[in-house]
Short mmCIF file of C-alpha atoms in Angstrom, two decimals:
data_model
loop_
_atom_site.label_atom_id
_atom_site.label_comp_id
_atom_site.label_asym_id
_atom_site.label_seq_id
_atom_site.Cartn_x
_atom_site.Cartn_y
_atom_site.Cartn_z
CA MET A 19 -106.78 208.41 270.08
CA THR A 20 -103.89 207.14 272.16
CA ILE A 21 -103.01 203.47 272.15
CA LEU A 22 -103.79 201.68 275.42
CA LEU A 23 -101.15 199.28 276.69
CA TYR A 24 -102.00 196.82 279.45
CA ASP A 25 -98.72 196.63 281.33
CA LEU A 26 -97.92 194.07 284.00
CA VAL A 27 -97.07 195.56 287.42
CA GLY A 28 -96.74 194.48 291.03
CA HIS A 29 -97.65 196.54 294.09
CA ASP A 30 -95.53 199.44 292.77
CA THR A 31 -97.11 200.53 289.49
CA ALA A 32 -93.94 202.50 288.67
CA ARG A 33 -91.88 199.30 288.35
CA PRO A 34 -93.43 197.36 285.45
CA PHE A 35 -91.34 194.21 285.04
CA SER A 36 -92.76 192.00 282.30
CA PRO A 37 -90.20 191.18 279.57
CA HIS A 38 -92.93 190.97 276.96
CA CYS A 39 -94.46 194.31 277.94
CA TRP A 40 -91.01 195.88 277.72
CA LYS A 41 -90.68 194.56 274.18
CA THR A 42 -93.92 196.35 273.35
CA LYS A 43 -92.93 199.59 275.10
CA MET A 44 -89.71 199.68 273.10
CA ALA A 45 -91.62 198.88 269.91
CA LEU A 46 -94.10 201.70 270.52
CA ALA A 47 -91.26 204.13 271.26
CA HIS A 48 -89.40 202.97 268.14
CA LYS A 49 -92.50 203.81 266.10
CA GLY A 50 -92.81 207.16 267.87
CA LEU A 51 -96.26 206.20 269.14
CA GLY A 52 -97.51 207.40 272.51
CA ALA A 53 -99.39 204.97 274.73
CA THR A 54 -101.45 205.16 277.86
CA LYS A 55 -100.37 202.41 280.19
CA VAL A 56 -103.00 200.52 282.11
CA PRO A 57 -101.26 199.01 285.14
CA THR A 58 -102.35 195.39 285.28
CA ARG A 59 -101.65 192.78 287.97
CA PHE A 60 -101.42 189.05 287.33
CA LEU A 61 -104.93 188.43 288.66
CA GLU A 62 -106.36 191.16 286.44
CA VAL A 63 -104.93 189.76 283.18
CA PRO A 64 -107.87 187.39 282.50
CA LYS A 65 -110.23 190.39 282.58
CA VAL A 66 -108.23 192.57 280.15
CA GLU A 67 -110.38 193.58 277.17
CA GLY A 68 -113.02 191.00 277.96
CA GLY A 69 -110.53 188.18 278.40
CA VAL A 70 -108.91 188.35 274.97
CA SER A 71 -105.64 186.79 276.14
CA LYS A 72 -104.14 184.80 278.98
CA THR A 73 -101.11 187.09 278.98
CA VAL A 74 -100.09 190.70 278.55
CA PRO A 75 -99.09 192.79 276.70
CA VAL A 76 -102.41 193.57 275.11
CA ILE A 77 -102.91 196.83 273.25
CA ARG A 78 -106.05 198.61 272.14
CA ASP A 79 -105.57 200.94 269.16
CA GLY A 80 -108.96 202.46 268.45
CA GLU A 81 -111.22 199.55 267.60
CA ARG A 82 -108.36 197.10 267.24
CA VAL A 83 -107.20 194.89 270.13
CA VAL A 84 -103.97 192.93 269.71
CA ALA A 85 -102.35 190.52 272.18
CA ASP A 86 -98.80 189.05 272.22
CA SER A 87 -95.68 191.18 271.86
CA PHE A 88 -94.64 189.71 268.50
CA ALA A 89 -98.14 190.07 267.03
CA ILE A 90 -98.27 193.63 268.34
CA ALA A 91 -94.97 194.48 266.64
CA LEU A 92 -96.23 193.02 263.36
CA TYR A 93 -99.46 194.98 263.77
CA LEU A 94 -97.64 198.25 264.45
CA ASP A 95 -95.45 197.88 261.35
CA GLU A 96 -98.51 197.15 259.22
CA ALA A 97 -100.71 199.87 260.70
CA TYR A 98 -98.00 202.56 260.70
CA PRO A 99 -95.84 201.81 257.65
CA GLU A 100 -94.74 205.44 257.33
CA ARG A 101 -93.01 205.29 260.73
CA PRO A 102 -89.63 203.59 261.38
CA THR A 103 -89.79 199.88 260.62
CA LEU A 104 -89.48 197.35 263.44
CA PHE A 105 -88.37 194.52 261.17
CA GLY A 106 -86.61 195.97 258.15
CA GLY A 107 -88.54 193.90 255.62
CA GLU A 108 -90.10 190.46 255.27
CA GLY A 109 -86.85 188.60 255.90
CA GLY A 110 -86.39 190.49 259.15
CA LYS A 111 -89.87 189.47 260.28
CA ALA A 112 -89.17 185.80 259.70
CA THR A 113 -85.74 185.74 261.31
CA ALA A 114 -86.89 187.87 264.27
CA ARG A 115 -89.12 184.90 265.10
CA PHE A 116 -86.01 182.74 265.40
CA ILE A 117 -84.46 185.29 267.75
CA GLU A 118 -87.65 185.36 269.82
CA ARG A 119 -87.59 181.58 270.12
CA TRP A 120 -83.89 181.63 271.00
CA SER A 121 -84.40 184.30 273.65
CA GLN A 122 -87.42 182.53 275.11
CA LEU A 123 -85.63 179.19 275.31
CA THR A 124 -82.13 180.36 276.20
CA ILE A 125 -82.50 183.51 278.29
CA HIS A 126 -85.95 183.37 279.88
CA PRO A 127 -85.67 180.09 281.80
CA TYR A 128 -82.56 181.22 283.66
CA ILE A 129 -83.79 184.73 284.47
CA ALA A 130 -87.08 183.28 285.66
CA THR A 131 -85.10 181.10 288.05
CA VAL A 132 -82.86 183.93 289.22
CA ALA A 133 -85.67 186.40 289.86
CA LEU A 134 -88.38 184.14 291.24
CA THR A 135 -88.35 185.25 294.88
CA ASP A 136 -87.70 188.86 293.86
CA LEU A 137 -90.71 188.80 291.55
CA HIS A 138 -92.76 187.28 294.37
CA ALA A 139 -91.73 190.11 296.69
CA MET A 140 -92.84 192.70 294.11
CA GLN A 141 -96.48 191.56 294.20
CA ASP A 142 -99.27 192.71 296.50
CA VAL A 143 -100.75 190.14 298.87
CA PRO A 144 -103.30 188.40 296.63
CA ASN A 145 -100.99 188.44 293.59
CA ALA A 146 -98.07 187.14 295.65
CA ALA A 147 -100.24 184.21 296.74
CA TYR A 148 -101.23 183.55 293.13
CA PHE A 149 -97.64 183.83 291.92
CA ARG A 150 -96.30 181.45 294.54
CA GLU A 151 -98.94 178.81 293.91
CA ASN A 152 -98.70 179.07 290.11
CA ARG A 153 -94.92 178.98 289.94
CA GLU A 154 -94.43 176.34 292.64
CA GLN A 155 -96.75 174.10 290.66
CA ARG A 156 -94.77 174.82 287.48
CA TYR A 157 -91.38 174.09 289.05
CA GLY A 158 -92.56 171.37 291.41
CA LYS A 159 -90.70 172.97 294.33
CA ARG A 160 -90.67 175.99 296.59
CA LEU A 161 -89.63 179.31 295.02
CA GLU A 162 -86.79 179.58 297.51
CA ASP A 163 -85.46 176.17 296.47
CA VAL A 164 -85.48 177.11 292.78
CA VAL A 165 -83.59 180.34 293.41
CA ALA A 166 -81.04 178.56 295.61
CA ASN A 167 -79.45 177.04 292.49
CA ARG A 168 -78.99 180.29 290.60
CA ASP A 169 -75.26 180.73 291.22
CA ALA A 170 -74.57 177.28 289.81
CA GLY A 171 -76.26 178.18 286.54
CA LEU A 172 -74.56 181.50 285.89
CA THR A 173 -71.54 180.28 283.94
CA ALA A 174 -73.67 178.18 281.61
CA PHE A 175 -76.11 181.07 281.14
CA ARG A 176 -73.36 183.46 280.11
CA ALA A 177 -71.86 180.86 277.76
CA ALA A 178 -75.25 180.26 276.14
CA LEU A 179 -75.32 183.92 275.09
CA GLU A 180 -72.27 183.43 272.86
CA PRO A 181 -74.24 183.67 269.56
CA LEU A 182 -75.37 187.15 270.58
CA ARG A 183 -71.90 188.11 271.81
CA SER A 184 -70.43 186.95 268.52
CA THR A 185 -73.08 188.81 266.49
CA LEU A 186 -72.11 192.00 268.29
CA THR A 187 -68.56 191.70 266.95
CA TYR A 188 -70.08 192.32 263.49
CA GLN A 189 -72.60 195.05 264.25
CA PRO A 190 -73.68 197.29 267.15
CA PHE A 191 -77.25 195.96 267.26
CA ILE A 192 -78.94 192.67 266.43
CA GLY A 193 -80.82 194.71 263.83
CA GLY A 194 -77.55 195.94 262.31
CA GLU A 195 -76.37 199.54 262.54
CA ALA A 196 -79.55 200.51 264.37
CA PRO A 197 -81.95 198.56 266.60
CA LEU A 198 -84.94 196.60 265.38
CA PHE A 199 -87.59 194.57 267.18
CA ALA A 200 -85.05 191.71 267.33
CA ASP A 201 -83.07 193.86 269.77
CA TYR A 202 -86.12 194.62 271.87
CA ILE A 203 -86.89 190.91 272.17
CA VAL A 204 -83.61 190.25 273.96
CA PHE A 205 -83.62 193.62 275.71
CA GLY A 206 -87.02 192.81 277.24
CA ALA A 207 -85.65 189.65 278.80
CA LEU A 208 -82.63 191.35 280.34
CA GLN A 209 -84.68 194.38 281.43
CA TRP A 210 -86.99 192.00 283.29
CA GLY A 211 -83.96 190.69 285.17
CA ARG A 212 -82.60 194.20 285.77
CA ILE A 213 -85.84 195.51 287.29
CA ALA A 214 -86.77 192.44 289.28
CA SER A 215 -83.50 191.32 290.81
CA PRO A 216 -80.16 192.74 291.98
CA PHE A 217 -78.50 189.49 290.82
CA GLN A 218 -75.80 190.39 288.28
CA LEU A 219 -76.59 188.50 285.07
CA LEU A 220 -73.74 189.85 282.95
CA ASP A 221 -70.16 190.77 283.69
CA ASP A 222 -69.64 194.54 283.29
CA SER A 223 -66.98 193.91 280.65
CA ASP A 224 -69.27 191.72 278.53
CA SER A 225 -70.06 193.20 275.11
CA ILE A 226 -73.66 192.14 275.71
CA ALA A 227 -73.72 194.38 278.78
CA HIS A 228 -72.48 197.24 276.59
CA TRP A 229 -75.19 196.53 274.01
CA PHE A 230 -77.77 196.44 276.81
CA GLU A 231 -76.59 199.86 278.01
CA ARG A 232 -77.00 201.16 274.45
CA CYS A 233 -80.56 199.81 274.46
CA LEU A 234 -81.26 201.51 277.80
CA ASP A 235 -80.22 204.79 276.14
CA LEU A 236 -82.67 204.41 273.24
CA HIS A 237 -85.82 206.48 272.76
CA GLY A 238 -85.03 209.04 275.42
CA GLY A 239 -83.80 206.40 277.83
CA ILE A 240 -87.23 204.92 278.59
CA GLY A 241 -85.57 201.74 279.79
CA ARG A 242 -83.66 203.68 282.46
CA GLN A 243 -86.77 205.41 283.78
CA VAL A 244 -87.21 202.37 285.99
CA ALA A 245 -84.17 201.97 288.23
CA ALA A 246 -82.35 198.66 288.48
CA ALA A 247 -83.30 196.54 291.48
CA ALA A 248 -81.00 197.22 294.44
CA MET B 29 -69.32 184.90 231.94
CA THR B 30 -70.09 182.13 234.43
CA ILE B 31 -69.28 182.57 238.07
CA LEU B 32 -66.41 180.39 239.33
CA LEU B 33 -66.91 178.70 242.69
CA TYR B 34 -63.96 177.14 244.46
CA ASP B 35 -65.60 174.17 246.17
CA LEU B 36 -63.94 172.02 248.81
CA VAL B 37 -63.62 168.33 247.89
CA GLY B 38 -61.79 165.22 249.02
CA HIS B 39 -60.47 162.46 246.78
CA ASP B 40 -63.94 162.12 245.18
CA THR B 41 -64.67 165.44 243.48
CA ALA B 42 -68.35 164.44 243.18
CA ARG B 43 -68.80 164.58 246.97
CA PRO B 44 -68.15 168.19 247.97
CA PHE B 45 -68.70 168.39 251.72
CA SER B 46 -67.93 171.88 253.03
CA PRO B 47 -70.86 173.42 254.93
CA HIS B 48 -69.84 176.90 253.85
CA CYS B 49 -69.55 175.93 250.17
CA TRP B 50 -73.02 174.36 250.40
CA LYS B 51 -74.37 177.66 251.70
CA THR B 52 -72.95 179.34 248.62
CA LYS B 53 -74.23 176.67 246.20
CA MET B 54 -77.73 177.10 247.60
CA ALA B 55 -77.38 180.88 247.43
CA LEU B 56 -76.30 180.75 243.78
CA ALA B 57 -79.19 178.40 242.93
CA HIS B 58 -81.62 180.66 244.82
CA LYS B 59 -80.48 183.56 242.63
CA GLY B 60 -80.78 181.38 239.53
CA LEU B 61 -77.09 181.87 238.78
CA GLY B 62 -75.05 179.16 237.15
CA ALA B 63 -71.56 178.48 238.43
CA THR B 64 -68.55 176.51 237.32
CA LYS B 65 -67.19 174.61 240.28
CA VAL B 66 -63.47 174.40 240.74
CA PRO B 67 -62.80 171.31 242.89
CA THR B 68 -60.40 172.42 245.60
CA ARG B 69 -58.65 170.33 248.23
CA PHE B 70 -57.60 171.61 251.64
CA LEU B 71 -53.95 171.99 250.58
CA GLU B 72 -54.97 173.97 247.50
CA VAL B 73 -57.02 176.56 249.39
CA PRO B 74 -54.08 178.87 250.14
CA LYS B 75 -53.40 179.12 246.37
CA VAL B 76 -56.99 179.99 245.36
CA GLU B 77 -57.11 183.30 243.44
CA GLY B 78 -53.60 184.23 244.50
CA GLY B 79 -54.21 183.43 248.17
CA VAL B 80 -57.14 185.77 248.75
CA SER B 81 -58.53 183.75 251.65
CA LYS B 82 -57.58 181.05 254.14
CA THR B 83 -60.90 179.31 253.51
CA VAL B 84 -63.36 178.47 250.77
CA PRO B 85 -65.87 179.25 249.37
CA VAL B 86 -64.32 181.85 247.14
CA ILE B 87 -66.11 183.00 244.03
CA ARG B 88 -64.91 184.89 240.98
CA ASP B 89 -67.62 186.81 239.14
CA GLY B 90 -65.90 188.50 236.21
CA GLU B 91 -63.32 190.82 237.76
CA ARG B 92 -64.75 190.49 241.24
CA VAL B 93 -63.41 187.94 243.74
CA VAL B 94 -65.34 187.42 246.99
CA ALA B 95 -64.49 185.09 249.87
CA ASP B 96 -66.63 183.92 252.81
CA SER B 97 -70.13 182.50 252.38
CA PHE B 98 -71.89 185.36 254.14
CA ALA B 99 -69.99 188.02 252.19
CA ILE B 100 -70.74 186.15 248.98
CA ALA B 101 -74.47 186.12 249.76
CA LEU B 102 -74.39 189.86 250.46
CA TYR B 103 -72.48 190.39 247.22
CA LEU B 104 -74.94 188.33 245.17
CA ASP B 105 -77.94 190.25 246.50
CA GLU B 106 -76.22 193.54 245.73
CA ALA B 107 -74.91 192.55 242.29
CA TYR B 108 -78.15 190.86 241.18
CA PRO B 109 -80.95 192.84 242.82
CA GLU B 110 -83.45 191.88 240.11
CA ARG B 111 -83.18 188.20 241.07
CA PRO B 112 -84.84 186.62 244.14
CA THR B 113 -83.56 188.15 247.35
CA LEU B 114 -81.43 186.08 249.75
CA PHE B 115 -82.20 188.24 252.77
CA GLY B 116 -85.60 189.88 252.29
CA GLY B 117 -84.40 193.35 253.21
CA GLU B 118 -81.94 195.05 255.54
CA GLY B 119 -83.45 193.56 258.69
CA GLY B 120 -83.06 190.10 257.26
CA LYS B 121 -79.38 190.74 256.54
CA ALA B 122 -78.69 191.78 260.12
CA THR B 123 -80.60 188.95 261.78
CA ALA B 124 -79.21 186.34 259.36
CA ARG B 125 -75.86 187.16 260.97
CA PHE B 126 -77.26 186.09 264.32
CA ILE B 127 -78.44 182.82 262.79
CA GLU B 128 -75.01 182.29 261.26
CA ARG B 129 -73.36 182.82 264.63
CA TRP B 130 -75.90 180.52 266.30
CA SER B 131 -75.36 177.79 263.71
CA GLN B 132 -71.58 178.13 263.88
CA LEU B 133 -71.52 177.93 267.67
CA THR B 134 -74.35 175.45 268.27
CA ILE B 135 -74.38 173.07 265.30
CA HIS B 136 -70.86 173.12 263.83
CA PRO B 137 -68.85 172.00 266.87
CA TYR B 138 -70.91 168.85 267.33
CA ILE B 139 -71.01 167.87 263.65
CA ALA B 140 -67.27 168.47 263.39
CA THR B 141 -66.83 166.02 266.27
CA VAL B 142 -69.21 163.45 264.80
CA ALA B 143 -67.71 163.49 261.31
CA LEU B 144 -64.02 163.88 262.06
CA THR B 145 -62.80 160.41 261.10
CA ASP B 146 -65.26 160.25 258.19
CA LEU B 147 -63.95 163.54 256.85
CA HIS B 148 -60.41 162.23 257.25
CA ALA B 149 -61.31 159.13 255.25
CA MET B 150 -62.69 161.30 252.42
CA GLN B 151 -59.31 162.96 251.74
CA ASP B 152 -56.54 161.83 249.44
CA VAL B 153 -53.22 160.90 251.05
CA PRO B 154 -51.53 164.30 251.39
CA ASN B 155 -54.79 166.02 252.41
CA ALA B 156 -55.59 163.29 254.92
CA ALA B 157 -52.19 163.86 256.51
CA TYR B 158 -52.80 167.61 256.62
CA PHE B 159 -56.31 167.13 258.04
CA ARG B 160 -55.16 164.79 260.79
CA GLU B 161 -52.31 167.01 261.89
CA ASN B 162 -54.37 170.20 261.76
CA ARG B 163 -57.39 168.82 263.60
CA GLU B 164 -55.42 166.83 266.18
CA GLN B 165 -53.61 170.03 267.07
CA ARG B 166 -56.94 171.86 267.34
CA TYR B 167 -58.57 169.24 269.57
CA GLY B 168 -55.43 168.23 271.43
CA LYS B 169 -56.19 164.55 270.90
CA ARG B 170 -56.40 161.85 268.24
CA LEU B 171 -59.29 162.10 265.78
CA GLU B 172 -60.50 158.68 266.88
CA ASP B 173 -60.62 159.80 270.51
CA VAL B 174 -62.70 162.88 269.65
CA VAL B 175 -65.23 160.83 267.67
CA ALA B 176 -65.49 158.23 270.44
CA ASN B 177 -67.56 160.69 272.49
CA ARG B 178 -70.13 161.44 269.82
CA ASP B 179 -72.94 159.28 271.18
CA ALA B 180 -72.71 160.99 274.55
CA GLY B 181 -73.27 164.39 272.95
CA LEU B 182 -76.26 163.54 270.80
CA THR B 183 -79.05 164.30 273.28
CA ALA B 184 -77.58 167.69 274.14
CA PHE B 185 -77.08 168.46 270.44
CA ARG B 186 -80.69 167.73 269.60
CA ALA B 187 -81.89 169.76 272.58
CA ALA B 188 -79.72 172.72 271.54
CA LEU B 189 -81.66 172.88 268.26
CA GLU B 190 -84.89 173.72 270.11
CA PRO B 191 -84.98 177.38 268.98
CA LEU B 192 -85.03 176.18 265.36
CA ARG B 193 -87.58 173.47 266.14
CA SER B 194 -89.78 176.04 267.83
CA THR B 195 -89.42 178.52 264.94
CA LEU B 196 -90.64 175.82 262.57
CA THR B 197 -93.94 175.63 264.48
CA TYR B 198 -94.59 179.17 263.21
CA GLN B 199 -93.39 178.94 259.63
CA PRO B 200 -92.10 176.32 257.15
CA PHE B 201 -88.71 177.99 256.66
CA ILE B 202 -86.42 180.14 258.80
CA GLY B 203 -86.97 182.76 256.12
CA GLY B 204 -90.76 182.50 256.54
CA GLU B 205 -93.05 181.02 253.90
CA ALA B 206 -90.10 180.49 251.56
CA PRO B 207 -86.39 179.92 252.18
CA LEU B 208 -83.80 182.66 252.52
CA PHE B 209 -80.05 182.58 253.11
CA ALA B 210 -80.81 182.04 256.82
CA ASP B 211 -82.11 178.60 255.84
CA TYR B 212 -79.05 177.82 253.75
CA ILE B 213 -76.80 178.68 256.68
CA VAL B 214 -78.27 175.91 258.80
CA PHE B 215 -78.83 173.62 255.81
CA GLY B 216 -75.12 173.83 254.96
CA ALA B 217 -74.18 172.57 258.40
CA LEU B 218 -76.54 169.59 258.29
CA GLN B 219 -75.66 168.81 254.67
CA TRP B 220 -72.00 168.62 255.71
CA GLY B 221 -72.98 166.01 258.29
CA ARG B 222 -75.20 164.15 255.80
CA ILE B 223 -72.50 163.87 253.13
CA ALA B 224 -69.58 163.14 255.43
CA SER B 225 -70.99 160.70 257.94
CA PRO B 226 -73.67 157.98 258.27
CA PHE B 227 -74.17 159.04 261.90
CA GLN B 228 -77.83 160.00 262.34
CA LEU B 229 -77.92 163.55 263.64
CA LEU B 230 -81.71 163.97 263.76
CA ASP B 231 -84.54 161.66 264.61
CA ASP B 232 -86.68 160.99 261.53
CA SER B 233 -89.75 162.37 263.30
CA ASP B 234 -88.01 165.65 264.17
CA SER B 235 -89.60 168.68 262.48
CA ILE B 236 -86.05 169.86 261.75
CA ALA B 237 -85.50 166.68 259.74
CA HIS B 238 -88.66 167.50 257.77
CA TRP B 239 -87.45 171.04 257.14
CA PHE B 240 -84.07 169.63 256.03
CA GLU B 241 -85.85 167.34 253.55
CA ARG B 242 -87.70 170.40 252.21
CA CYS B 243 -84.35 172.12 251.74
CA LEU B 244 -82.95 169.08 249.92
CA ASP B 245 -85.87 169.43 247.49
CA LEU B 246 -85.14 173.07 246.68
CA HIS B 247 -83.74 174.34 243.38
CA GLY B 248 -84.16 171.10 241.49
CA GLY B 249 -82.93 169.04 244.41
CA ILE B 250 -79.29 170.10 244.13
CA GLY B 251 -78.73 169.04 247.73
CA ARG B 252 -79.78 165.47 246.90
CA GLN B 253 -77.44 165.21 243.93
CA VAL B 254 -74.84 164.09 246.42
CA ALA B 255 -76.01 160.94 248.19
CA ALA B 256 -75.96 160.69 251.96
CA ALA B 257 -72.97 158.88 253.42
CA ALA B 258 -73.70 155.19 253.89
#
C-alpha cells in the first residue's frame, strides 16, 4: 500500500510550498518510497486523519499515522531500515535535531517575512482570509508592512548562514559526502522561499546556492518539478 | 604507551584554558584513554612535534601525530573503535562539523572578546607580550578597548545560543541521551570562558547553564578540576 502524504497547497495544487512537507518529500524520495500526495489547504489541516495534528506534513503508512517532519523521518528510518539511512546512525539523529532548531530559528523567520504577501496570494479566497488574519495577529501588523522591511534584513540573513557556508568548505553536503535528512531540513526552508517568492535569498555565487542547486538535482530532480516563483 | 597531549597553558600550568584542547581532553576521557599532558605556551606551539601545526591541541599516539581537535576526535574513533564512539556513526561525524562551525562562528568571537584581558593576564611575560601584539593586530585596537564593549554584546550572545537552548528541550545532550563530541565542541568554548574570566556568560537559570554543569560532571568531573575564574 502506498504511503499517503498530506501536502500543503494553495489554489494551485501543483505548487506545494510548505518547507516541512518538502522535508518529508525529500525524505521519502531518499528512502525510495513512493507516496500519494493529498493536496491539503490550511483550513483543511485540522481535519487531516481525524485531527491528529495542527500542522502538516502528516503521513499514513498502512495503519500507522505520523505527524511532524522530524518524527516522520525517524519513523521512516525505523520502519525501512534496509533502505538508505536518513540519519547515518544515532549520533546523526541527535545532531540533526540541532540543525532543525538552527534552521527553524535562523532561516525560517526571515523567509516567512520575505514571502508573506506572496504566500497570501497563493491561497484561494477562504484560505487567503484565514492566512491574513492568522499571520497579522502573529506579527501584530499588516502583511504588507512586514514584507516592506525585507530588503533591510537581507544582509543579516545571509551572514547568519555562515555556519552552513563554512561547513560546505569541508564537505559537499551537511550529511557529508552524500545528503542526509539534515540537508533536507535546510533545503525545505529554502525551497519554500524559492516556490513562494521571486525575492532572491542567496547571491548566485554563494556556496550555499550551489549546494541548494545540488539538492534540487537529487532524486530525479523532484525539487525542480515545481518552478521557482517568477 | 600513553598518548601525549600538547595542552595550552599560561604561567600557571594547572589552569589550561584552550577551548580546543578542552575538546580533546573530553574526547580522550570519553574514550577512556589516558594522556600525558605537555604544558605548552603560545610561543612554544610552533616547536611542537617539529612544527607540525600552528595551533594546539596536537597529540602523539605512538608513531602517529595528529593536530586539530576535530581531526583528533576522528582519529580516536578510528584508532579505538572498540571504545565508546565520539560521533555515533557517519551521520554524526558530518553534522558534528556543522556544530563545530556554528560554535566557532557564534560562541567563540564573543568569548574571545569577553576574556581578552583575562587571557592576557594569565600569560607569563614573554607570552603576554606575544598575546597582546598578536591580538591587538587582529582586532585593530587595544585589548582593553575590545573588552570594554563586552556588556553591550551579552544579550545578543545569549540570544544567538537559542538553537542550542531549543535542542536541549528535546534531549539532555547535543548527542542525544548521552554526550558525543558535538557536546564537547560547545563545552570547550564555554569552559574556556569559565576558566579565563569571571564574566558571567550565562544566566544561572538558562538550560544551557544546566547542560554545561552536566558536562562538568562527566568523566569523573575533569572539567571541574580547574576552578572557575574568580
